[in-house]
Short mmCIF file of N, CA and C in Angstrom, two decimals:
data_model
loop_
_atom_site.label_atom_id
_atom_site.label_comp_id
_atom_site.label_asym_id
_atom_site.label_seq_id
_atom_site.Cartn_x
_atom_site.Cartn_y
_atom_site.Cartn_z
N MET A 1 0.87 -1.17 -0.32
CA MET A 1 0.05 0.27 -0.02
C MET A 1 0.90 1.08 0.01
N VAL A 2 2.05 1.47 0.87
CA VAL A 2 2.64 2.38 0.90
C VAL A 2 3.45 2.86 -0.60
N LEU A 3 3.88 1.69 -1.21
CA LEU A 3 4.35 1.68 -2.44
C LEU A 3 3.60 2.99 -3.54
N LEU A 4 2.21 2.17 -3.48
CA LEU A 4 1.18 2.67 -4.28
C LEU A 4 0.67 3.89 -3.84
N ILE A 5 0.86 4.41 -2.76
CA ILE A 5 0.68 5.64 -2.19
C ILE A 5 1.76 6.33 -2.87
N VAL A 6 2.80 6.17 -2.63
CA VAL A 6 3.75 7.00 -3.12
C VAL A 6 3.73 7.00 -4.60
N GLY A 7 3.26 6.24 -5.14
CA GLY A 7 3.81 6.02 -6.78
C GLY A 7 2.45 7.00 -7.11
N VAL A 8 1.37 6.81 -6.62
CA VAL A 8 0.23 7.69 -7.20
C VAL A 8 0.41 9.25 -6.56
N GLY A 9 0.92 9.37 -5.44
CA GLY A 9 1.37 10.54 -4.92
C GLY A 9 2.31 11.12 -5.75
N THR A 10 3.14 10.81 -6.54
CA THR A 10 4.19 10.99 -7.21
C THR A 10 3.50 11.44 -8.68
N LEU A 11 2.58 10.66 -9.18
CA LEU A 11 2.27 10.98 -10.38
C LEU A 11 1.24 12.45 -10.37
N GLY A 12 0.41 12.61 -9.01
CA GLY A 12 -0.36 13.57 -8.69
C GLY A 12 0.48 15.05 -8.70
N LEU A 13 1.71 14.52 -7.67
CA LEU A 13 2.58 15.70 -7.78
C LEU A 13 3.34 16.21 -9.26
N LEU A 14 3.49 15.40 -10.28
CA LEU A 14 3.94 15.88 -11.59
C LEU A 14 3.05 16.08 -12.37
N HIS A 15 1.65 16.02 -12.17
CA HIS A 15 0.50 16.35 -12.84
C HIS A 15 0.68 17.65 -14.15
N ASP A 16 1.10 18.65 -13.43
CA ASP A 16 1.41 20.02 -14.36
C ASP A 16 2.53 19.83 -15.18
N THR A 17 3.45 18.90 -15.01
CA THR A 17 4.74 18.95 -15.80
C THR A 17 4.63 18.15 -16.94
N TRP A 18 3.61 17.41 -16.92
CA TRP A 18 3.71 16.03 -18.01
C TRP A 18 3.59 17.04 -19.24
N PRO A 19 3.86 16.54 -20.51
CA PRO A 19 3.80 17.41 -21.57
C PRO A 19 2.13 17.40 -22.00
N LYS A 20 1.73 18.00 -22.70
CA LYS A 20 -0.06 18.43 -23.06
C LYS A 20 -0.46 16.73 -23.78
N ARG A 21 0.49 16.31 -24.75
CA ARG A 21 0.16 15.30 -25.63
C ARG A 21 -0.01 13.78 -25.02
N THR A 22 0.90 13.95 -23.65
CA THR A 22 0.59 12.87 -22.93
C THR A 22 0.10 12.76 -21.57
N GLN A 23 -0.65 13.83 -21.20
CA GLN A 23 -1.39 14.63 -19.76
C GLN A 23 -2.33 13.49 -19.51
N GLY A 24 -2.98 13.21 -20.40
CA GLY A 24 -4.32 12.45 -20.47
C GLY A 24 -3.75 11.21 -19.98
N PHE A 25 -2.87 10.36 -20.62
CA PHE A 25 -2.49 8.97 -20.53
C PHE A 25 -1.95 8.92 -18.95
N TRP A 26 -1.24 9.69 -18.85
CA TRP A 26 -0.70 9.93 -16.93
C TRP A 26 -1.71 10.48 -15.80
N ILE A 27 -2.75 10.91 -16.27
CA ILE A 27 -3.61 11.23 -15.25
C ILE A 27 -4.33 10.04 -15.21
N ASN A 28 -4.67 9.10 -16.57
CA ASN A 28 -5.59 8.11 -16.74
C ASN A 28 -5.08 7.17 -15.46
N ILE A 29 -3.79 6.88 -15.68
CA ILE A 29 -3.06 5.91 -14.65
C ILE A 29 -3.00 6.48 -13.54
N HIS A 30 -2.80 7.53 -13.25
CA HIS A 30 -2.75 8.39 -12.02
C HIS A 30 -4.29 8.00 -11.16
N ALA A 31 -5.41 7.92 -11.93
CA ALA A 31 -6.78 7.45 -11.20
C ALA A 31 -6.76 6.33 -11.09
N LEU A 32 -6.45 5.35 -12.10
CA LEU A 32 -6.45 3.81 -11.94
C LEU A 32 -5.57 3.33 -10.60
N VAL A 33 -4.22 3.77 -10.32
CA VAL A 33 -3.77 3.24 -9.42
C VAL A 33 -4.44 4.07 -8.18
N GLY A 34 -5.09 5.33 -8.43
CA GLY A 34 -6.09 5.73 -7.01
C GLY A 34 -7.46 4.67 -6.34
N LEU A 35 -7.55 4.31 -7.57
CA LEU A 35 -8.73 3.25 -7.71
C LEU A 35 -8.34 2.27 -6.98
N LEU A 36 -7.11 1.59 -7.30
CA LEU A 36 -6.61 0.32 -6.54
C LEU A 36 -6.06 0.41 -5.31
N VAL A 37 -5.54 1.65 -4.95
CA VAL A 37 -5.47 2.03 -3.81
C VAL A 37 -6.68 1.83 -2.95
N TRP A 38 -7.88 2.34 -3.36
CA TRP A 38 -8.83 2.55 -2.52
C TRP A 38 -9.80 1.27 -2.59
N VAL A 39 -9.78 0.21 -3.58
CA VAL A 39 -9.95 -1.07 -3.68
C VAL A 39 -9.40 -1.98 -2.72
N LEU A 40 -8.35 -1.69 -2.70
CA LEU A 40 -7.15 -2.25 -1.43
C LEU A 40 -7.41 -2.28 -0.12
N LEU A 41 -8.05 -0.87 0.47
CA LEU A 41 -7.85 0.05 1.25
C LEU A 41 -9.44 -1.02 1.86
N ILE A 42 -10.20 -1.22 0.88
CA ILE A 42 -11.48 -1.80 1.12
C ILE A 42 -11.52 -3.05 1.62
N ALA A 43 -10.55 -3.85 0.95
CA ALA A 43 -9.92 -5.03 1.48
C ALA A 43 -9.35 -5.38 2.71
N ARG A 44 -8.56 -4.39 2.89
CA ARG A 44 -7.94 -4.20 4.41
C ARG A 44 -8.72 -4.07 5.29
N PHE A 45 -9.86 -3.08 5.29
CA PHE A 45 -11.15 -2.75 6.13
C PHE A 45 -11.58 -4.19 6.50
N TRP A 46 -12.11 -5.04 5.49
CA TRP A 46 -12.76 -6.24 5.47
C TRP A 46 -11.92 -7.13 6.26
N TRP A 47 -10.50 -6.94 5.94
CA TRP A 47 -9.49 -8.42 6.55
C TRP A 47 -9.11 -7.65 8.05
N ARG A 48 -9.06 -6.57 8.30
CA ARG A 48 -9.11 -5.92 9.55
C ARG A 48 -10.37 -6.36 10.53
N SER A 49 -11.39 -6.15 9.90
CA SER A 49 -12.50 -6.79 10.77
C SER A 49 -12.49 -7.95 11.25
N ALA A 50 -11.40 -8.82 11.02
CA ALA A 50 -11.67 -10.16 11.33
C ALA A 50 -10.31 -10.52 12.46
N HIS A 51 -9.15 -9.62 11.62
CA HIS A 51 -7.77 -9.58 12.21
C HIS A 51 -7.42 -8.29 13.06
N PRO A 52 -7.80 -8.31 14.26
CA PRO A 52 -6.91 -6.81 14.98
C PRO A 52 -5.87 -6.72 14.83
N PRO A 53 -5.27 -5.64 14.84
CA PRO A 53 -3.72 -5.40 14.96
C PRO A 53 -3.28 -5.66 16.16
N PRO A 54 -1.91 -6.25 16.45
CA PRO A 54 -1.40 -6.53 17.52
C PRO A 54 -1.15 -5.56 18.76
N ALA A 55 -1.46 -5.83 19.75
CA ALA A 55 -1.44 -4.67 21.19
C ALA A 55 -0.03 -4.04 20.92
N LEU A 56 0.03 -2.67 21.32
CA LEU A 56 1.31 -1.89 21.85
C LEU A 56 1.94 -2.70 22.70
N PRO A 57 3.24 -2.68 22.56
CA PRO A 57 4.26 -3.33 23.65
C PRO A 57 4.15 -2.59 24.80
N PRO A 58 4.39 -3.33 25.83
CA PRO A 58 4.01 -2.37 27.30
C PRO A 58 5.11 -1.20 27.15
N GLN A 59 6.35 -1.45 26.82
CA GLN A 59 7.23 -0.44 26.71
C GLN A 59 6.96 0.85 25.94
N ALA A 60 5.85 0.85 25.08
CA ALA A 60 5.27 1.64 24.23
C ALA A 60 5.49 3.17 24.83
N GLY A 61 4.70 3.30 25.60
CA GLY A 61 4.53 4.55 26.47
C GLY A 61 3.19 5.19 26.41
N GLU A 62 2.65 6.02 27.50
CA GLU A 62 1.36 6.27 27.40
C GLU A 62 0.67 7.21 26.31
N PHE A 63 2.09 7.84 26.04
CA PHE A 63 1.52 9.06 24.60
C PHE A 63 1.51 8.18 23.61
N SER A 64 2.21 7.33 23.27
CA SER A 64 2.00 6.61 21.89
C SER A 64 0.75 5.86 21.73
N ARG A 65 0.07 5.59 23.35
CA ARG A 65 -0.89 4.71 23.14
C ARG A 65 -2.11 5.68 23.00
N ARG A 66 -2.08 6.82 23.47
CA ARG A 66 -3.22 7.59 23.11
C ARG A 66 -3.26 7.80 21.90
N VAL A 67 -2.17 8.46 21.31
CA VAL A 67 -2.28 9.13 19.91
C VAL A 67 -2.30 7.80 18.67
N SER A 68 -1.59 6.83 19.22
CA SER A 68 -1.57 5.52 17.74
C SER A 68 -3.02 5.52 17.34
N GLY A 69 -4.13 5.22 18.05
CA GLY A 69 -5.67 5.05 17.48
C GLY A 69 -5.84 5.96 16.43
N PRO A 70 -6.02 7.46 16.97
CA PRO A 70 -6.36 8.55 16.16
C PRO A 70 -5.43 8.84 15.32
N VAL A 71 -4.36 8.58 15.35
CA VAL A 71 -3.57 8.69 13.81
C VAL A 71 -3.69 7.90 12.71
N HIS A 72 -3.86 6.42 13.33
CA HIS A 72 -4.31 5.18 12.29
C HIS A 72 -5.48 5.75 11.81
N GLY A 73 -6.29 5.84 12.59
CA GLY A 73 -7.78 6.37 12.22
C GLY A 73 -7.97 7.72 10.88
N LEU A 74 -6.95 8.13 11.40
CA LEU A 74 -6.84 9.67 10.47
C LEU A 74 -6.55 9.02 8.91
N LEU A 75 -5.35 8.50 9.34
CA LEU A 75 -4.46 7.71 7.88
C LEU A 75 -5.78 7.34 7.01
N TYR A 76 -6.38 6.32 7.67
CA TYR A 76 -7.22 5.68 7.02
C TYR A 76 -8.39 6.26 6.24
N ILE A 77 -8.92 7.37 7.16
CA ILE A 77 -9.76 8.47 6.65
C ILE A 77 -9.41 8.80 4.87
N LEU A 78 -8.21 9.16 5.56
CA LEU A 78 -7.35 10.14 4.18
C LEU A 78 -7.13 9.28 3.42
N ILE A 79 -6.89 8.20 3.53
CA ILE A 79 -6.28 7.18 2.28
C ILE A 79 -8.11 6.69 1.59
N PHE A 80 -9.07 6.82 2.19
CA PHE A 80 -10.17 6.67 1.79
C PHE A 80 -11.02 7.86 0.98
N ALA A 81 -10.84 9.06 1.62
CA ALA A 81 -11.16 10.22 0.87
C ALA A 81 -10.36 10.64 -0.22
N ILE A 82 -9.55 10.33 -0.20
CA ILE A 82 -8.79 11.20 -1.31
C ILE A 82 -8.93 10.69 -2.59
N PRO A 83 -9.11 9.19 -2.44
CA PRO A 83 -9.70 8.90 -3.96
C PRO A 83 -11.08 9.27 -4.28
N VAL A 84 -11.48 9.17 -3.28
CA VAL A 84 -13.24 9.66 -3.60
C VAL A 84 -13.40 10.79 -4.37
N PHE A 85 -12.67 11.92 -3.83
CA PHE A 85 -12.71 13.26 -4.41
C PHE A 85 -12.03 13.23 -5.79
N GLY A 86 -10.90 12.53 -5.99
CA GLY A 86 -10.09 12.23 -7.24
C GLY A 86 -11.22 11.74 -8.21
N ILE A 87 -11.98 10.65 -7.85
CA ILE A 87 -12.88 10.19 -8.78
C ILE A 87 -13.74 11.11 -9.51
N VAL A 88 -14.65 11.74 -8.25
CA VAL A 88 -15.56 12.99 -8.67
C VAL A 88 -14.84 14.02 -9.51
N THR A 89 -13.60 14.29 -9.14
CA THR A 89 -12.93 15.44 -9.87
C THR A 89 -12.64 14.63 -11.73
N PHE A 90 -12.30 13.28 -11.74
CA PHE A 90 -12.13 12.92 -12.41
C PHE A 90 -13.25 12.87 -13.68
N ILE A 91 -14.39 12.20 -12.98
CA ILE A 91 -15.89 11.99 -13.80
C ILE A 91 -16.03 13.13 -14.26
N TRP A 92 -16.42 14.77 -13.34
CA TRP A 92 -16.73 15.90 -13.94
C TRP A 92 -16.10 16.80 -14.71
N HIS A 93 -14.76 16.05 -14.73
CA HIS A 93 -13.41 16.82 -15.61
C HIS A 93 -14.01 16.07 -16.79
N GLY A 94 -14.86 15.19 -17.06
CA GLY A 94 -15.42 14.79 -18.77
C GLY A 94 -14.54 13.67 -18.90
N ARG A 95 -13.62 12.84 -18.23
CA ARG A 95 -12.90 11.94 -18.42
C ARG A 95 -13.24 10.92 -18.39
N VAL A 96 -12.93 9.76 -19.28
CA VAL A 96 -12.98 8.35 -19.22
C VAL A 96 -11.67 7.52 -18.84
N PHE A 97 -12.46 6.61 -17.96
CA PHE A 97 -11.54 5.50 -17.36
C PHE A 97 -11.17 4.48 -18.39
N ASP A 98 -9.78 4.25 -18.83
CA ASP A 98 -9.34 3.65 -19.97
C ASP A 98 -8.67 2.54 -19.00
N PHE A 99 -9.17 1.46 -19.04
CA PHE A 99 -8.34 0.07 -18.30
C PHE A 99 -7.88 -0.51 -19.18
N GLY A 100 -7.53 -0.13 -20.59
CA GLY A 100 -6.58 -0.56 -21.66
C GLY A 100 -7.64 -1.94 -22.37
N LEU A 101 -8.15 -2.94 -21.68
CA LEU A 101 -9.10 -3.69 -22.56
C LEU A 101 -10.43 -3.14 -22.76
N PHE A 102 -10.90 -2.10 -21.79
CA PHE A 102 -12.14 -1.54 -21.87
C PHE A 102 -12.08 -0.45 -21.47
N ARG A 103 -13.42 0.72 -21.99
CA ARG A 103 -13.36 1.70 -21.05
C ARG A 103 -14.44 2.23 -20.32
N VAL A 104 -14.33 3.34 -19.26
CA VAL A 104 -15.33 3.11 -18.35
C VAL A 104 -16.18 4.69 -18.74
N SER A 105 -16.89 5.15 -19.47
CA SER A 105 -17.20 6.39 -19.46
C SER A 105 -18.74 6.95 -18.74
N PHE A 106 -18.86 7.70 -17.96
CA PHE A 106 -19.74 8.21 -17.12
C PHE A 106 -20.98 9.26 -18.18
N GLY A 107 -20.54 9.40 -19.25
CA GLY A 107 -21.06 10.31 -20.38
C GLY A 107 -21.27 11.94 -19.34
N VAL A 108 -20.15 12.35 -18.57
CA VAL A 108 -20.48 13.46 -18.32
C VAL A 108 -19.47 14.20 -18.91
N ARG A 109 -19.96 15.88 -19.08
CA ARG A 109 -19.48 16.44 -19.63
C ARG A 109 -18.73 17.76 -18.68
N SER A 110 -17.92 18.18 -19.08
CA SER A 110 -16.63 18.74 -18.20
C SER A 110 -17.58 19.82 -17.40
N LYS A 111 -17.44 19.72 -16.13
CA LYS A 111 -18.26 20.94 -15.56
C LYS A 111 -17.31 21.37 -14.50
N PRO A 112 -16.54 22.66 -14.74
CA PRO A 112 -15.50 23.12 -13.77
C PRO A 112 -16.13 23.36 -12.08
N ALA A 113 -17.21 24.04 -12.36
CA ALA A 113 -18.19 24.32 -11.22
C ALA A 113 -17.85 23.10 -10.23
N ILE A 114 -17.84 22.06 -10.62
CA ILE A 114 -17.63 20.57 -9.56
C ILE A 114 -16.30 20.48 -9.35
N PHE A 115 -15.58 20.50 -10.82
CA PHE A 115 -14.80 19.30 -10.74
C PHE A 115 -12.86 20.24 -9.66
N HIS A 116 -13.14 21.71 -10.33
CA HIS A 116 -12.52 22.63 -9.82
C HIS A 116 -12.58 22.75 -8.04
N PRO A 117 -13.47 22.77 -7.16
CA PRO A 117 -13.24 22.98 -6.08
C PRO A 117 -13.10 21.00 -5.60
N THR A 118 -13.54 20.10 -6.06
CA THR A 118 -13.06 18.53 -5.21
C THR A 118 -11.45 18.51 -6.04
N GLU A 119 -11.05 18.51 -7.16
CA GLU A 119 -9.49 19.03 -7.37
C GLU A 119 -8.87 19.23 -6.47
N ASP A 120 -8.97 20.63 -5.61
CA ASP A 120 -8.35 21.58 -4.64
C ASP A 120 -8.77 20.46 -3.49
N ILE A 121 -9.69 20.27 -3.00
CA ILE A 121 -10.09 19.48 -2.08
C ILE A 121 -8.93 17.84 -1.90
N HIS A 122 -9.35 17.45 -3.01
CA HIS A 122 -8.15 15.93 -3.44
C HIS A 122 -6.93 16.55 -3.27
N GLY A 123 -6.35 17.64 -3.78
CA GLY A 123 -4.86 18.12 -3.33
C GLY A 123 -5.01 18.28 -2.10
N TYR A 124 -5.33 19.28 -1.52
CA TYR A 124 -5.11 19.18 0.08
C TYR A 124 -5.48 18.30 1.03
N LEU A 125 -5.76 17.52 0.69
CA LEU A 125 -6.12 15.91 1.43
C LEU A 125 -4.93 15.24 1.47
N ALA A 126 -4.62 15.28 0.35
CA ALA A 126 -3.39 14.19 -0.17
C ALA A 126 -1.98 15.09 0.50
N TYR A 127 -1.84 16.72 0.33
CA TYR A 127 -0.88 16.90 1.32
C TYR A 127 -0.95 16.82 2.72
N ALA A 128 -2.36 16.70 3.33
CA ALA A 128 -2.27 16.26 4.68
C ALA A 128 -1.76 14.87 4.71
N LEU A 129 -2.28 13.91 3.66
CA LEU A 129 -1.74 12.56 4.26
C LEU A 129 -0.29 12.51 4.01
N PHE A 130 0.30 13.24 2.86
CA PHE A 130 1.87 13.08 2.89
C PHE A 130 2.43 13.58 4.49
N ALA A 131 1.90 14.74 5.11
CA ALA A 131 2.69 15.30 6.09
C ALA A 131 2.23 14.12 7.24
N LEU A 132 0.90 13.53 7.45
CA LEU A 132 0.79 12.87 8.59
C LEU A 132 1.58 11.33 8.31
N ALA A 133 1.77 10.52 7.03
CA ALA A 133 2.43 9.98 6.85
C ALA A 133 3.69 10.04 7.06
N GLY A 134 4.27 11.12 6.97
CA GLY A 134 5.55 11.67 7.13
C GLY A 134 6.21 11.54 8.66
N ALA A 135 5.06 12.19 9.27
CA ALA A 135 5.28 12.59 10.95
C ALA A 135 5.35 10.76 11.04
N HIS A 136 4.53 9.71 10.71
CA HIS A 136 3.97 8.55 11.11
C HIS A 136 5.49 7.64 10.92
N ALA A 137 6.01 7.70 9.91
CA ALA A 137 7.04 7.01 9.51
C ALA A 137 8.18 7.25 10.31
N ILE A 138 8.26 8.70 10.94
CA ILE A 138 9.17 9.71 11.49
C ILE A 138 9.43 8.84 13.17
N ALA A 139 7.77 8.72 13.49
CA ALA A 139 7.74 8.04 15.05
C ALA A 139 8.05 7.09 14.90
N ALA A 140 7.65 5.95 13.84
CA ALA A 140 7.87 4.69 13.78
C ALA A 140 9.54 4.47 13.87
N LEU A 141 10.02 5.34 13.21
CA LEU A 141 11.70 5.20 12.93
C LEU A 141 12.47 5.38 14.69
N TRP A 142 11.85 6.50 15.18
CA TRP A 142 11.94 6.76 16.56
C TRP A 142 11.80 5.72 17.26
N HIS A 143 10.98 4.90 17.37
CA HIS A 143 10.50 4.02 18.32
C HIS A 143 11.32 2.74 17.90
N HIS A 144 11.77 2.73 16.49
CA HIS A 144 12.83 1.66 16.60
C HIS A 144 14.20 1.55 16.84
N PHE A 145 14.77 2.81 16.54
CA PHE A 145 16.03 3.30 16.38
C PHE A 145 16.56 4.01 18.15
N VAL A 146 15.44 4.77 18.50
CA VAL A 146 15.71 5.38 19.75
C VAL A 146 15.17 4.62 20.89
N ARG A 147 14.08 4.48 20.89
CA ARG A 147 13.38 3.73 22.19
C ARG A 147 13.16 2.10 22.36
N HIS A 148 13.89 1.38 21.20
CA HIS A 148 13.95 0.35 21.24
C HIS A 148 12.97 -0.60 21.89
N ASP A 149 11.40 0.04 21.57
CA ASP A 149 9.99 -0.79 22.24
C ASP A 149 9.68 -1.46 21.62
N GLY A 150 10.00 -2.07 20.47
CA GLY A 150 9.20 -3.09 19.50
C GLY A 150 8.06 -2.32 18.82
N VAL A 151 7.54 -1.47 18.54
CA VAL A 151 6.64 -0.73 17.95
C VAL A 151 6.57 -1.25 16.50
N LEU A 152 7.52 -0.97 15.96
CA LEU A 152 7.59 -0.84 14.39
C LEU A 152 7.78 -2.54 14.01
N GLY A 153 8.27 -3.30 15.23
CA GLY A 153 7.93 -5.10 14.76
C GLY A 153 6.41 -5.28 14.51
N ARG A 154 5.59 -4.65 15.44
CA ARG A 154 4.47 -4.90 14.84
C ARG A 154 3.88 -4.90 13.66
N MET A 155 4.56 -4.01 12.81
CA MET A 155 4.39 -4.13 11.49
C MET A 155 4.57 -5.58 10.52
N TRP A 156 5.83 -6.15 10.79
CA TRP A 156 6.23 -6.97 10.59
C TRP A 156 6.21 -8.51 11.27
N PRO A 157 5.55 -8.96 11.15
CA PRO A 157 5.48 -10.81 12.26
C PRO A 157 7.09 -11.51 12.25
N SER A 158 7.49 -10.84 11.26
CA SER A 158 8.76 -11.94 11.45
C SER A 158 9.67 -11.31 12.40
N ILE A 159 9.73 -9.87 12.59
CA ILE A 159 10.76 -9.16 13.73
C ILE A 159 9.66 -8.88 14.91
N GLY A 160 8.34 -8.87 14.45
CA GLY A 160 7.55 -8.57 15.84
C GLY A 160 7.63 -9.62 16.94
N LYS A 161 8.33 -11.01 16.81
CA LYS A 161 8.53 -11.94 17.75
C LYS A 161 9.70 -11.54 18.40
N ALA A 162 11.00 -11.12 17.94
CA ALA A 162 12.15 -10.68 18.73
C ALA A 162 11.78 -9.48 19.59
N PRO A 163 11.96 -9.58 20.83
CA PRO A 163 11.88 -8.33 21.66
C PRO A 163 12.94 -7.33 21.42
N TYR A 164 12.44 -6.31 21.40
CA TYR A 164 13.53 -5.19 20.97
C TYR A 164 13.74 -4.17 22.07
N ALA A 165 12.96 -4.18 23.48
CA ALA A 165 13.36 -3.48 24.49
C ALA A 165 14.61 -4.17 25.18
N ARG A 166 15.22 -2.97 25.91
CA ARG A 166 16.67 -3.40 26.17
C ARG A 166 15.93 -3.26 27.91
#
């Protein structure tokens, strides 16, 4: 998921730098990868409903316990909402999803009154996700290299079995 989000985010950031003749192609790729992220997130929600995450290690600390849930919740909300605004923007821009073997058109004519605000919201939420994900990554590295409390090991079952606390 992280690699897909970084990839789709990079495509989004490069949006205005593509030559006009290839811009439609790259916007379509950005949209398709965004759809893939959204579908995988739905699958993750389904899987997570039956498989709760492992508990934080006892050494994690009170602040981490209080902040962990809300931060993960906000990450999920952003990863869910950003593609929704992107899809609305894509459709109301009058674009057609091109899956290679088939195309999906909603028959909607471009309507700037709708796609301009949703495009802005899509971008602002993406920047918020980048900032929160960056802070999350820094916190995970801090737990791993400074606190040595095993928090990062929760993400990797093979390392999660080894105690990291000193």
